[in-house]
Amino acid sequence: MAQRIENIPFAKLINTRDLGGLPAKDGKVIRPQTFLRAASLYQLVPSDGEKLVRDYKVAYDIDLRIDKELSRKPDAPIPGVEYRHYQLREDVMENFERKRGETVGKMMTRMPTMAQLYLNMVSKENSLEALRNIFGLFMEDVVPGEKAA
């Protein structure tokens, strides 16, 4: 049975969840309040930033978006939180065009599935380097320091 992860309520942050409790290796679980995921940190209001630091001990904002997304809507700074950008994927739409006379439905069938997108995110050389940096940060500072990212 899949672990259900509830959204954490914030004033403006959406899709924010604590990944604590998810299964890890050898029957262990991820420690609660260590790894959070959120969408749209560009919408962050001061009270949300304060809650992340106060209640979750967030020390790092790790941004996985592509440069184009980042330049359009940069994350709002959070006082006391270090920002890190690790681009995990390429812009899959950049070289993707609708063929002449093709219906939108037909074009959509050529697009990668979410599973393909996620697999692509972790299989490219630039992604592997980003993941090495992220997991290095987790192992060197987040986990032993009882901080969160």
Coordinates of C-alpha atoms in Angstrom, one line a residue:
M1 CA 0.0 0.0 0.0
A2 CA 1.4 3.4 -1.0
Q3 CA 2.2 5.9 1.8
R4 CA -0.2 8.9 1.7
I5 CA 1.5 12.3 2.1
E6 CA -0.7 15.1 3.2
N7 CA -0.3 18.7 2.1
I8 CA 1.0 21.1 4.8
P9 CA -1.2 24.2 4.9
F10 CA 0.5 27.5 4.1
A11 CA -0.8 30.9 3.3
K12 CA 0.5 30.9 -0.3
L13 CA 2.8 27.9 -0.8
I14 CA 1.0 25.1 -2.7
N15 CA 1.6 21.4 -2.9
T16 CA 3.9 21.4 0.1
R17 CA 4.5 18.0 1.7
D18 CA 6.8 16.5 4.3
L19 CA 8.4 13.4 2.8
G20 CA 9.0 12.0 6.2
G21 CA 7.6 8.5 6.8
L22 CA 8.3 7.3 3.3
P23 CA 10.0 4.0 3.1
A24 CA 13.8 4.0 2.7
K25 CA 16.4 1.2 2.4
D26 CA 16.4 -1.8 4.7
G27 CA 13.0 -1.2 6.2
K28 CA 13.9 2.3 7.5
V29 CA 11.8 5.4 6.8
I30 CA 12.7 8.9 6.0
R31 CA 12.9 11.0 9.1
P32 CA 10.0 13.5 9.4
Q33 CA 10.7 17.2 8.9
T34 CA 13.9 16.6 7.0
F35 CA 12.9 16.6 3.3
L36 CA 10.0 18.8 2.2
R37 CA 8.7 19.5 -1.3
A38 CA 6.9 22.5 -2.4
A39 CA 5.8 24.2 -5.6
S40 CA 5.8 27.9 -6.5
L41 CA 8.2 29.3 -4.0
Y42 CA 8.1 32.5 -6.0
Q43 CA 4.7 33.0 -4.3
L44 CA 6.2 32.7 -0.8
V45 CA 5.0 35.3 1.7
P46 CA 7.0 36.2 4.9
S47 CA 4.7 34.1 7.2
D48 CA 5.3 31.0 5.0
G49 CA 9.1 31.5 5.1
E50 CA 9.0 32.0 8.9
K51 CA 6.9 28.8 9.3
L52 CA 9.4 26.8 7.2
V53 CA 12.3 27.9 9.3
R54 CA 10.6 27.8 12.7
D55 CA 8.5 24.6 12.4
Y56 CA 10.6 22.6 9.9
K57 CA 14.1 23.9 10.5
V58 CA 14.5 24.4 6.7
A59 CA 18.1 25.5 6.0
Y60 CA 18.2 25.0 2.2
D61 CA 15.9 25.9 -0.6
I62 CA 16.9 23.4 -3.4
D63 CA 15.5 24.6 -6.7
L64 CA 15.3 21.8 -9.4
R65 CA 13.8 23.9 -12.2
I66 CA 15.3 24.7 -15.6
D67 CA 16.9 28.0 -16.1
K68 CA 14.0 29.4 -18.2
E69 CA 11.5 28.7 -15.4
L70 CA 13.9 30.2 -12.9
S71 CA 14.4 33.4 -14.8
R72 CA 10.6 33.9 -15.2
K73 CA 9.7 33.2 -11.6
P74 CA 12.6 33.1 -9.2
D75 CA 12.1 31.7 -5.7
A76 CA 11.4 34.4 -3.1
P77 CA 14.4 34.6 -0.7
I78 CA 13.8 33.1 2.8
P79 CA 15.8 34.8 5.6
G80 CA 18.3 32.3 7.1
V81 CA 17.8 29.8 4.3
E82 CA 20.5 29.1 1.7
Y83 CA 19.3 28.9 -1.9
R84 CA 20.8 26.2 -4.2
H85 CA 19.9 25.7 -7.8
Y86 CA 20.5 22.2 -9.4
Q87 CA 18.9 21.9 -12.8
L88 CA 17.6 18.3 -13.0
R89 CA 16.2 18.2 -16.4
E90 CA 16.2 19.8 -19.8
D91 CA 13.4 21.8 -21.4
V92 CA 11.5 18.9 -23.0
M93 CA 9.3 21.3 -24.9
E94 CA 12.1 23.4 -26.3
N95 CA 12.6 21.2 -29.4
F96 CA 9.1 19.8 -29.5
E97 CA 6.9 21.2 -32.3
R98 CA 3.5 20.4 -33.7
K99 CA 3.9 18.8 -37.1
R100 CA 2.1 20.4 -40.1
G101 CA -1.5 19.5 -40.1
E102 CA -1.3 17.4 -36.9
T103 CA -4.1 17.6 -34.4
V104 CA -3.3 18.6 -30.8
G105 CA -4.5 15.2 -29.7
K106 CA -2.0 13.5 -32.1
M107 CA 0.8 15.8 -30.9
M108 CA 0.0 14.9 -27.3
T109 CA 0.5 11.2 -28.0
R110 CA 4.1 11.9 -29.1
M111 CA 4.9 13.8 -25.8
P112 CA 6.7 12.0 -23.1
T113 CA 4.7 10.5 -20.3
M114 CA 5.3 11.7 -16.7
A115 CA 7.1 8.4 -16.0
Q116 CA 9.4 9.1 -19.1
L117 CA 10.0 12.7 -17.9
Y118 CA 11.0 11.5 -14.4
L119 CA 13.3 8.8 -15.8
N120 CA 14.9 11.4 -18.0
M121 CA 15.4 13.7 -15.1
V122 CA 17.6 11.2 -13.3
S123 CA 19.4 9.6 -16.2
K124 CA 21.1 12.5 -18.0
E125 CA 24.7 13.3 -17.1
N126 CA 23.9 16.8 -15.9
S127 CA 21.1 15.3 -13.7
L128 CA 23.5 12.8 -12.2
E129 CA 25.9 15.5 -11.3
A130 CA 23.1 17.6 -9.7
L131 CA 21.9 14.5 -7.8
R132 CA 25.4 13.9 -6.5
N133 CA 25.6 17.4 -5.2
I134 CA 22.1 17.3 -3.6
F135 CA 22.7 13.9 -1.9
G136 CA 26.1 15.1 -0.8
L137 CA 24.5 18.1 0.8
F138 CA 21.9 15.9 2.5
M139 CA 24.5 13.5 3.9
E140 CA 27.0 16.1 5.0
D141 CA 24.8 18.8 6.4
V142 CA 21.1 18.2 6.4
V143 CA 20.8 14.7 8.0
P144 CA 23.6 14.9 10.6
G145 CA 22.7 18.5 11.5
E146 CA 19.0 17.7 11.9
K147 CA 18.2 20.4 9.4
A148 CA 15.7 20.3 6.6
A149 CA 15.7 21.0 2.9

